[in-house]
Amino acid sequence: MAVIAPPVPVRRTRRLPSWAPWAVLVGSLVLAALIQFLGEGPTISGVFFIGAIIFTIAITVTSRTVEGERLSKDRLATTLVTLAFLLALIPLVSLVWTVLSDGITRFGPSFLSTDMVGVFGNMVEGGAFHAIIGTLYVTGIASIISIPLGIFCAIYLVEYGKGRLAKAITVLVDVMTGIPSIVAGLFAFTLFLILFGPAYKAAIIGGIALAVLMTPVVVRSVEEMLRLVPNELREAAYALGVPKWLTIVKVVLRTAIAGITTGVMIAIARVIGETAPLLITVGIAQNVNWDAFDGRIATLPVYVYRQYAQGGPSADRAWAGALTLIIIVMLLNLVARLVSRYFSPEGAR
Amino acid sequence: MGMNVKLAPSRRLAGISAIGALALTLAACGGSTPEGDATTSGAEGTELSGSIAGSGASSQENAVNGWLAGFTEANPGVDASYDPTGSGTGREQFLNGTVLFAGSDAAMDSEELAAGVERCFGGEVIELPLYISPIAVIYNLPGVDAEHVNMTQQTIAGIFAGEITNWNDAAIAESNPDVELPDMPIIPVNRSDDSGTTENFTEYLSAVAPDVWTYEAAGTWPIEGTQSGAQTSGVLEVINGAEGTIGYADASRAGELGTVAVGVGEEFVPFSPEAAAQIIDVSPAAADATDLRLTIDLARDTTESGTYPIVLVSYSIACSVYETEEDAANVAAYLSYVASPEAQDRAAQPDVAGSAPISDDLRTRVQAALDQITVAG
Amino acid sequence: MAPAPPSERPVVRTGRVPGRLGNRVFSGISTGAGILILVILAAVAAFLLIRAIPAFQASREDFADIDFMLGRDLWGFVGPLVFGTVISSTIALLVAVPLSIGIALFISHYAPRKLAQGLGYLIDLLAAIPSVIFGLWGIQWLQPLVSPLFSWLSENLGFIPLFTDYQAPARNIMTAGLVLAIMILPIITATIREVFLQTPRLHEEASLALGATRWEMIRQAVLPFGRSGIISASMLGMGRALGETMAVLMVLSPGYLINFFLLQPGQHQSIAANIASHFPEASGLGVDVLIASGFILFLLTFGVNLVARWIINRRAEFSGAN
């Protein structure tokens, strides 16, 4: 690593023709199918896995004999990276497909606009309106608390922080990103139990739990984005006599706004699907609760779990609820992208 | 931006529902403050209004959802809800005044009953066995086409204790002369979370086969290294997931799976609502039962013909004295409805909860207890 | 925020230092926010501890009434849970981190730009899929898929204790680890990809200009730059894996033992899933015990993260500015 070998211009070495990897790929898959035939007969997954292994070996060996060591390493890396991607794509795509295909049976305007009051047994009516409202409430409360807190904390760390305090905060924010969601739930549960007694149930408890989870994620992503703002920009602003705080607001934050928005969206995405802390703090309700400070409230993840646990036609509602949740996240994401595009200074990537 | 736009209509609606929320707050406060500035709206006419909140056993959840729907249909003015928080939490919330009634898979112990006197404004706790649910022993043996596999009490205990490990074991074959049982390892499956179902099932095992099943009755399965699942749906996933599995679950959820006919005396009884209801009638009242607390000591080891002994009895818990007229009227009306043949039959439908309807005799006693609900003062 | 670029109207004032009050207020708010984070973290520990103390002080006899402890004392109960938590997260990280790096590289440096954007979007979305769904999917899709593989392992490599006595369905710690791995893939990938994309283009171009192949460029420019990002992403993923509740609850047959029989059911359980499984029916001291186990989980993640911080002093090398 330390010393880079004197570069040999790549173009001078012999290279494989561009069709060669594809030929090797087809050959590997055929060979994999043949091997499977000797066993119990080919399956799609079997051909894929064995074919992938054969291809990796074959392309590396071919490339090494024709193109030499450096290029063969490059091909091996390309193959492994692509394979990792494909391998991860399979479960993820199957997951999305399952949610889509199972969710679509019950998903629709009536699902989005009704709650679960009076729904029992095999009734196929009922929906997730109350849970959507609940999720927006709980996530909204968490966002109201953690987005400003997180951004200011990041500003402190990047622009002001020096010495032990800043170091301690950096380390502890990192540690905080690792707080398990159920611990945050237990914290909110005990906090309100001690302050307000056992009878108090409200959306705010879940919001606090999620805020604990969300804040460090906001801090970390905003911090990283602020650090990417070149110091030249700050110095230029100071040189023009702009006070530090205005520099931060108008130069640093604006330059980083796209990254910050994405970071905040990732943070929201991280908490919006949390089930466990909400399960033990806000529980579930059958009807819409418009009051964030009083009474149980339904949230989409908990709704999905409870509906799944009930079985029967409720399972369809569970999948439709999951689909709704993904759509909400998608919309938030879209908004974030628009916002960041609108605010981004020209020329940023 | 997008969030604001979305929330805007909700704020408008919040105003409309504020009145309802206010009523709810008042009712909730009324439970704990002595002077209780409770709403007067309940006093007008016979129309019920206000709210009634309950919490407790999740085993009752499906039935209660059906009951709440029926009750609200008849009394549209009442905002009734039930929160399936679990039996222990339900009793706790009942005693500290969070809810007006509770559902519990276990009767209250003497300590809780003592605490109940204070909660009930000097009155007594009422405990009514209004939800009787058969627990089916279910198995996944696609190759066996018999309607039920017969098992004696000893065999069931042996299988779940891990002593009988193959489906072709002589103990099973003996009870099933006409069924060809496969040579396949038995995989016992249990609930992994705490549940009334497990508590009742282990209670049954320790009552009928104490020398095979040496563990005490408990809400958590006492044996480790077993296949298990959380909630009824989890157990069903495991059983459906592999052949040769056997487990226990709420009978209404058995679906396509085979169910065991349980040895009672000399015969084998498959589960049915009637057979399950019968166990209540052949069981003696608990030692500390009163006219208000209709608790039962289930005769798990009964030899009565046609009785299905593996049942879960879940109690509805209420107070004999409530603070306000409204609370008293609502609770009495709700529980009377639950005890009514209409509500019991609704819960008995296999797609609702598949429970066993209570007998007329029990209904009379329940009604007598409910008639004693009064207002403090 | 006003859209006018700051350079248009230079703020020049005479007489006193510009923006003094603003500076003070702003730095005060920022510092306050930083300190508030510390306060929150301390509060999390404190409030859990308050409820956990009764459990730490209780004797074995007190625990006898709690069904789910099966007659153990607190450490006999929590010890195996800590073990189960660590082992499932370790499996998850071992599987997920290399895969994530691969996916992130593919998106940032291999895929065509148009495709990469769509893929990045997809990964962001996946991070939001609730864990319940991963649990459902694990039961329906993953368990049947890995079951033949596990039984093959058990039959052919069963002499290794890791693989002995597999029992279908696949509800063992290995399956739980795999589901966790898939769950944390999106969140790790999204973070790593973001860092990879920030690799200074000059470094990349310099490397390529020296005649490096794409892989050499990645090794020389991208990976060193992204190392701290990879580690913090892994920490984020690990935090999620350590504390993941619903998926483990749904795909694992739990047990309270300490061993390495990865394919046997009913051997291990994670702290978080255990809390979720027993919390609804717990009351009194039972709740305290569960909160105590949550406190220990908190300490565990705290410790793991702290150690990871020590290993890489991320601030030294992670400075995009300059």
XYZ file of N, CA, C and O in Angstrom, chain B residues 18-128:
444
model
N -62.288 17.465 20.170
C -61.863 17.913 21.496
C -62.949 17.669 22.536
O -62.673 17.330 23.681
N -64.211 17.823 22.115
C -65.320 17.616 23.047
C -65.298 16.182 23.548
O -65.392 15.913 24.739
N -65.112 15.271 22.607
C -65.058 13.860 22.983
C -63.893 13.588 23.903
O -64.015 12.897 24.911
N -62.748 14.203 23.579
C -61.564 13.978 24.394
C -61.778 14.510 25.798
O -61.371 13.915 26.783
N -62.495 15.641 25.871
C -62.759 16.247 27.169
C -63.594 15.309 28.032
O -63.285 15.049 29.191
N -64.624 14.756 27.395
C -65.481 13.831 28.127
C -64.660 12.657 28.642
O -64.805 12.221 29.783
N -63.747 12.185 27.791
C -62.921 11.043 28.159
C -62.035 11.388 29.353
O -61.899 10.633 30.296
N -61.461 12.595 29.291
C -60.587 13.015 30.372
C -61.355 13.078 31.683
O -60.892 12.603 32.708
N -62.544 13.650 31.609
C -63.335 13.776 32.819
C -63.652 12.417 33.402
O -63.511 12.186 34.593
N -64.051 11.507 32.528
C -64.401 10.179 33.011
C -63.193 9.515 33.648
O -63.288 8.866 34.676
N -61.999 9.702 33.011
C -60.802 9.069 33.530
C -60.432 9.655 34.883
O -60.045 8.942 35.789
N -60.600 10.970 35.017
C -60.287 11.604 36.293
C -61.250 11.132 37.369
O -60.876 10.929 38.506
N -62.498 10.959 36.967
C -63.533 10.600 37.913
C -63.188 9.358 38.714
O -63.572 9.234 39.856
N -62.414 8.465 38.109
C -62.087 7.216 38.780
C -61.223 7.409 39.997
O -61.282 6.632 40.932
N -60.404 8.461 40.012
C -59.423 8.534 41.078
C -59.666 9.684 42.056
O -59.205 9.626 43.171
N -60.387 10.735 41.627
C -60.616 11.830 42.556
C -61.942 11.618 43.275
O -62.948 11.290 42.658
N -61.934 11.824 44.590
C -63.136 11.527 45.371
C -64.325 12.407 45.022
O -65.447 11.910 44.918
N -64.084 13.724 44.794
C -65.259 14.564 44.578
C -65.793 14.439 43.151
O -66.977 14.667 42.916
N -64.930 14.075 42.237
C -65.322 13.716 40.868
C -66.389 14.596 40.233
O -67.573 14.319 40.308
N -65.962 15.643 39.542
C -66.922 16.517 38.877
C -67.427 15.854 37.591
O -67.283 16.386 36.518
N -67.975 14.678 37.734
C -68.331 13.881 36.564
C -69.434 14.557 35.760
O -70.209 15.350 36.268
N -69.486 14.232 34.503
C -70.468 14.833 33.617
C -71.873 14.414 34.031
O -72.100 13.332 34.542
N -72.805 15.279 33.786
C -74.184 14.984 34.160
C -74.967 14.423 32.983
O -76.103 14.030 33.122
N -74.311 14.386 31.830
C -75.045 14.001 30.635
C -75.592 12.580 30.734
O -76.588 12.250 30.118
N -74.939 11.719 31.552
C -75.373 10.327 31.632
C -76.728 10.189 32.336
O -77.396 9.185 32.192
N -77.116 11.213 33.107
C -78.313 11.067 33.920
C -79.610 11.175 33.111
O -80.644 10.718 33.537
N -79.518 11.780 31.945
C -80.739 12.010 31.191
C -81.263 10.715 30.571
O -80.584 10.071 29.786
N -82.457 10.345 30.915
C -83.130 9.213 30.281
C -82.407 7.902 30.503
O -81.546 7.774 31.371
N -82.757 6.898 29.715
C -82.136 5.594 29.850
C -80.991 5.411 28.862
O -80.260 4.455 28.926
N -80.862 6.337 27.935
C -79.793 6.252 26.929
C -78.447 6.299 27.634
O -78.181 7.202 28.421
N -77.575 5.317 27.345
C -76.267 5.311 27.974
C -75.335 6.227 27.211
O -75.436 6.374 26.000
N -74.417 6.843 27.947
C -73.410 7.653 27.268
C -72.147 7.648 28.102
O -72.100 7.045 29.159
N -71.132 8.314 27.607
C -69.871 8.346 28.315
C -68.911 7.354 27.710
O -69.026 6.974 26.548
N -67.944 6.927 28.510
C -66.972 5.993 27.961
C -66.699 4.901 28.974
O -66.884 5.070 30.177
N -66.302 3.769 28.452
C -65.967 2.646 29.305
C -64.719 1.999 28.734
O -64.696 1.566 27.586
N -63.669 2.011 29.534
C -62.395 1.475 29.060
C -62.023 0.245 29.862
O -62.203 0.201 31.077
N -61.534 -0.753 29.170
C -61.069 -1.950 29.833
C -59.702 -2.313 29.314
O -59.272 -1.827 28.271
N -58.990 -3.168 30.066
C -57.732 -3.681 29.537
C -57.467 -5.029 30.173
O -58.114 -5.402 31.148
N -56.550 -5.763 29.601
C -56.194 -7.044 30.190
C -55.902 -8.119 29.173
O -55.314 -7.846 28.122
N -56.339 -9.338 29.494
C -55.934 -10.546 28.782
C -56.039 -10.390 27.264
O -57.056 -9.962 26.736
N -54.958 -10.742 26.575
C -55.006 -10.696 25.122
C -55.743 -11.905 24.571
O -56.150 -11.912 23.415
N -55.928 -12.952 25.407
C -56.667 -14.118 24.934
C -58.097 -13.742 24.558
O -58.687 -14.305 23.651
N -58.630 -12.742 25.263
C -60.018 -12.345 25.008
C -60.159 -11.416 23.809
O -61.282 -11.109 23.403
N -59.041 -10.945 23.280
C -59.076 -9.823 22.349
C -60.098 -9.993 21.219
O -60.933 -9.113 20.978
N -60.032 -11.142 20.550
C -60.934 -11.328 19.406
C -62.394 -11.308 19.833
O -63.242 -10.718 19.167
N -62.689 -11.993 20.933
C -64.064 -11.996 21.418
C -64.497 -10.599 21.810
O -65.590 -10.146 21.460
N -63.627 -9.890 22.534
C -63.984 -8.552 23.011
C -64.215 -7.611 21.839
O -65.129 -6.785 21.872
N -63.398 -7.753 20.784
C -63.632 -6.910 19.608
C -65.047 -7.121 19.079
O -65.729 -6.167 18.692
N -65.479 -8.380 19.056
C -66.843 -8.664 18.620
C -67.864 -8.083 19.575
O -68.859 -7.481 19.156
N -67.611 -8.222 20.858
C -68.552 -7.711 21.867
C -68.642 -6.191 21.815
O -69.731 -5.617 21.900
N -67.489 -5.547 21.689
C -67.502 -4.088 21.652
C -68.299 -3.597 20.448
O -69.075 -2.641 20.548
N -68.113 -4.304 19.320
C -68.860 -3.906 18.125
C -70.356 -4.033 18.378
O -71.141 -3.128 18.063
N -70.778 -5.153 18.975
C -72.192 -5.364 19.239
C -72.733 -4.383 20.267
O -73.819 -3.838 20.120
N -71.937 -4.124 21.300
C -72.375 -3.233 22.369
C -72.515 -1.794 21.852
O -73.485 -1.104 22.154
N -71.533 -1.381 21.048
C -71.583 -0.009 20.532
C -72.740 0.159 19.554
O -73.331 1.230 19.457
N -73.054 -0.918 18.834
C -74.188 -0.868 17.927
C -75.477 -0.578 18.704
O -76.300 0.249 18.303
N -75.630 -1.272 19.842
C -76.842 -1.086 20.642
C -76.800 0.219 21.435
O -77.842 0.795 21.728
N -75.607 0.660 21.814
C -75.485 1.885 22.612
C -74.508 2.840 21.945
O -73.367 2.990 22.377
N -74.953 3.480 20.883
C -74.014 4.314 20.114
C -73.438 5.461 20.923
O -72.419 6.033 20.552
N -74.074 5.789 22.063
C -73.579 6.918 22.847
C -72.364 6.584 23.683
O -71.720 7.468 24.236
N -72.027 5.301 23.801
C -70.932 4.923 24.684
C -69.665 4.663 23.875
O -69.690 3.960 22.868
N -68.594 5.237 24.325
C -67.303 5.028 23.691
C -66.585 3.916 24.463
O -65.996 4.142 25.503
N -66.709 2.684 23.946
C -66.164 1.534 24.665
C -64.870 1.069 24.022
O -64.747 1.041 22.807
N -63.880 0.718 24.861
C -62.617 0.242 24.300
C -62.013 -0.821 25.209
O -62.319 -0.905 26.400
N -61.168 -1.650 24.609
C -60.467 -2.687 25.369
C -59.043 -2.743 24.868
O -58.793 -2.785 23.671
N -58.113 -2.742 25.807
C -56.712 -2.700 25.459
C -56.063 -4.022 25.862
O -55.968 -4.324 27.045
N -55.676 -4.854 24.904
C -55.127 -6.172 25.257
C -53.702 -6.084 25.788
O -52.743 -6.438 25.111
N -53.553 -5.593 27.015
C -52.219 -5.367 27.567
C -51.640 -6.593 28.251
O -50.483 -6.586 28.644
N -52.446 -7.632 28.414
C -51.993 -8.778 29.194
C -52.705 -8.803 30.538
O -53.068 -7.757 31.076
N -52.897 -10.009 31.070
C -53.698 -10.155 32.280
C -53.140 -9.378 33.464
O -53.875 -8.655 34.146
N -51.838 -9.532 33.711
C -51.230 -8.898 34.881
C -51.395 -7.391 34.829
O -51.837 -6.756 35.794
N -51.067 -6.801 33.683
C -51.204 -5.359 33.519
C -52.665 -4.943 33.636
O -52.978 -3.897 34.221
N -53.550 -5.760 33.089
C -54.973 -5.446 33.156
C -55.442 -5.348 34.597
O -56.123 -4.382 34.973
N -55.056 -6.333 35.414
C -55.463 -6.300 36.824
C -54.858 -5.088 37.526
O -55.515 -4.412 38.321
N -53.584 -4.808 37.202
C -52.904 -3.658 37.795
C -53.640 -2.362 37.445
O -53.908 -1.529 38.311
N -53.967 -2.223 36.154
C -54.627 -0.985 35.716
C -56.023 -0.872 36.292
O -56.512 0.216 36.553
N -56.677 -2.017 36.481
C -57.994 -1.997 37.103
C -57.867 -1.520 38.535
O -58.623 -0.653 38.992
N -56.897 -2.058 39.252
C -56.765 -1.720 40.671
C -56.331 -0.275 40.870
O -56.713 0.359 41.847
N -55.528 0.276 39.949
C -55.138 1.672 40.154
C -56.091 2.647 39.475
O -55.819 3.839 39.395
N -57.203 2.138 38.977
C -58.246 3.024 38.494
C -58.095 3.504 37.068
O -58.849 4.351 36.613
N -57.117 2.971 36.343
C -56.954 3.391 34.954
C -58.131 2.946 34.100
O -58.569 3.649 33.208
N -58.622 1.745 34.367
C -59.721 1.213 33.560
C -60.889 0.824 34.462
O -60.714 0.599 35.660
N -62.067 0.728 33.845
C -63.262 0.400 34.616
C -63.453 -1.093 34.777
O -64.077 -1.558 35.715
N -62.967 -1.845 33.802
C -63.061 -3.298 33.954
C -61.797 -3.926 33.373
O -61.041 -3.263 32.652
N -61.567 -5.172 33.727
C -60.359 -5.830 33.250
C -60.699 -7.225 32.770
O -61.722 -7.800 33.153
N -59.855 -7.745 31.913
C -59.949 -9.147 31.530
C -58.726 -9.844 32.066
O -57.630 -9.295 32.000
N -58.903 -11.037 32.651
C -57.741 -11.701 33.220
C -57.893 -13.210 33.099
O -58.954 -13.764 33.366
N -56.784 -13.864 32.705
C -56.806 -15.315 32.586
C -56.711 -15.988 33.949
O -56.923 -17.184 34.067
N -56.354 -15.219 34.966
C -56.274 -15.798 36.306
C -57.155 -14.980 37.242
O -57.318 -13.773 37.046
N -57.706 -15.628 38.245
C -58.491 -14.897 39.238
C -57.533 -14.098 40.109
O -56.340 -14.374 40.163
N -58.055 -13.093 40.772
C -57.199 -12.274 41.630
C -56.804 -13.037 42.885
O -57.582 -13.842 43.397
N -55.579 -12.762 43.377
C -55.198 -13.387 44.634
C -55.689 -12.515 45.803
O -56.210 -11.416 45.596
N -55.494 -13.024 47.025
C -56.106 -12.351 48.177
C -55.575 -10.927 48.337
O -56.303 -10.014 48.735
N -54.297 -10.738 48.019
C -53.712 -9.406 48.138
C -54.417 -8.424 47.194
O -54.763 -7.308 47.572
N -54.603 -8.886 45.948
C -55.261 -8.023 44.973
C -56.710 -7.747 45.377
O -57.225 -6.640 45.194
N -57.373 -8.781 45.934
C -58.759 -8.596 46.346
C -58.852 -7.538 47.442
O -59.768 -6.716 47.470
N -57.856 -7.557 48.341
C -57.849 -6.564 49.409
C -57.691 -5.169 48.828
O -58.376 -4.223 49.226
N -56.781 -5.051 47.875
C -56.590 -3.759 47.212
C -57.848 -3.353 46.463
O -58.135 -2.160 46.305
N -58.604 -4.343 46.025
C -59.813 -4.073 45.257
C -60.883 -3.367 46.064
O -61.671 -2.600 45.516
N -60.903 -3.595 47.367
C -61.930 -2.958 48.200
C -61.792 -1.440 48.125
O -62.773 -0.711 47.988
N -60.547 -0.980 48.196
C -60.316 0.457 48.138
C -60.678 1.000 46.759
O -61.319 2.041 46.630
N -60.241 0.263 45.715
C -60.505 0.698 44.354
C -62.012 0.753 44.089
O -62.488 1.603 43.358
N -62.748 -0.180 44.723
C -64.181 -0.263 44.474
C -64.980 0.564 45.493
O -66.133 0.247 45.779
N -64.376 1.575 46.063
C -65.067 2.496 46.963
C -65.792 1.744 48.070
O -66.959 1.989 48.345
N -65.087 0.780 48.647
C -65.662 0.010 49.743
C -66.447 -1.200 49.288
O -66.851 -2.026 50.104
N -66.663 -1.314 48.013
C -67.390 -2.473 47.503
C -66.474 -3.668 47.319
O -65.419 -3.776 47.952
N -66.893 -4.562 46.442
C -66.116 -5.780 46.236
C -65.751 -5.929 44.778
O -66.370 -5.330 43.900
N -64.762 -6.771 44.533
C -64.402 -7.082 43.160
C -65.351 -8.153 42.627
O -65.680 -9.099 43.326
N -65.794 -7.957 41.399
C -66.640 -8.961 40.743
C -65.786 -9.701 39.721
O -65.094 -9.071 38.925
N -65.830 -11.033 39.762
C -65.075 -11.805 38.778
C -66.025 -12.782 38.085
O -66.657 -13.617 38.744
N -66.150 -12.666 36.789
C -67.112 -13.463 36.042
C -66.428 -14.250 34.925
O -65.745 -13.668 34.086
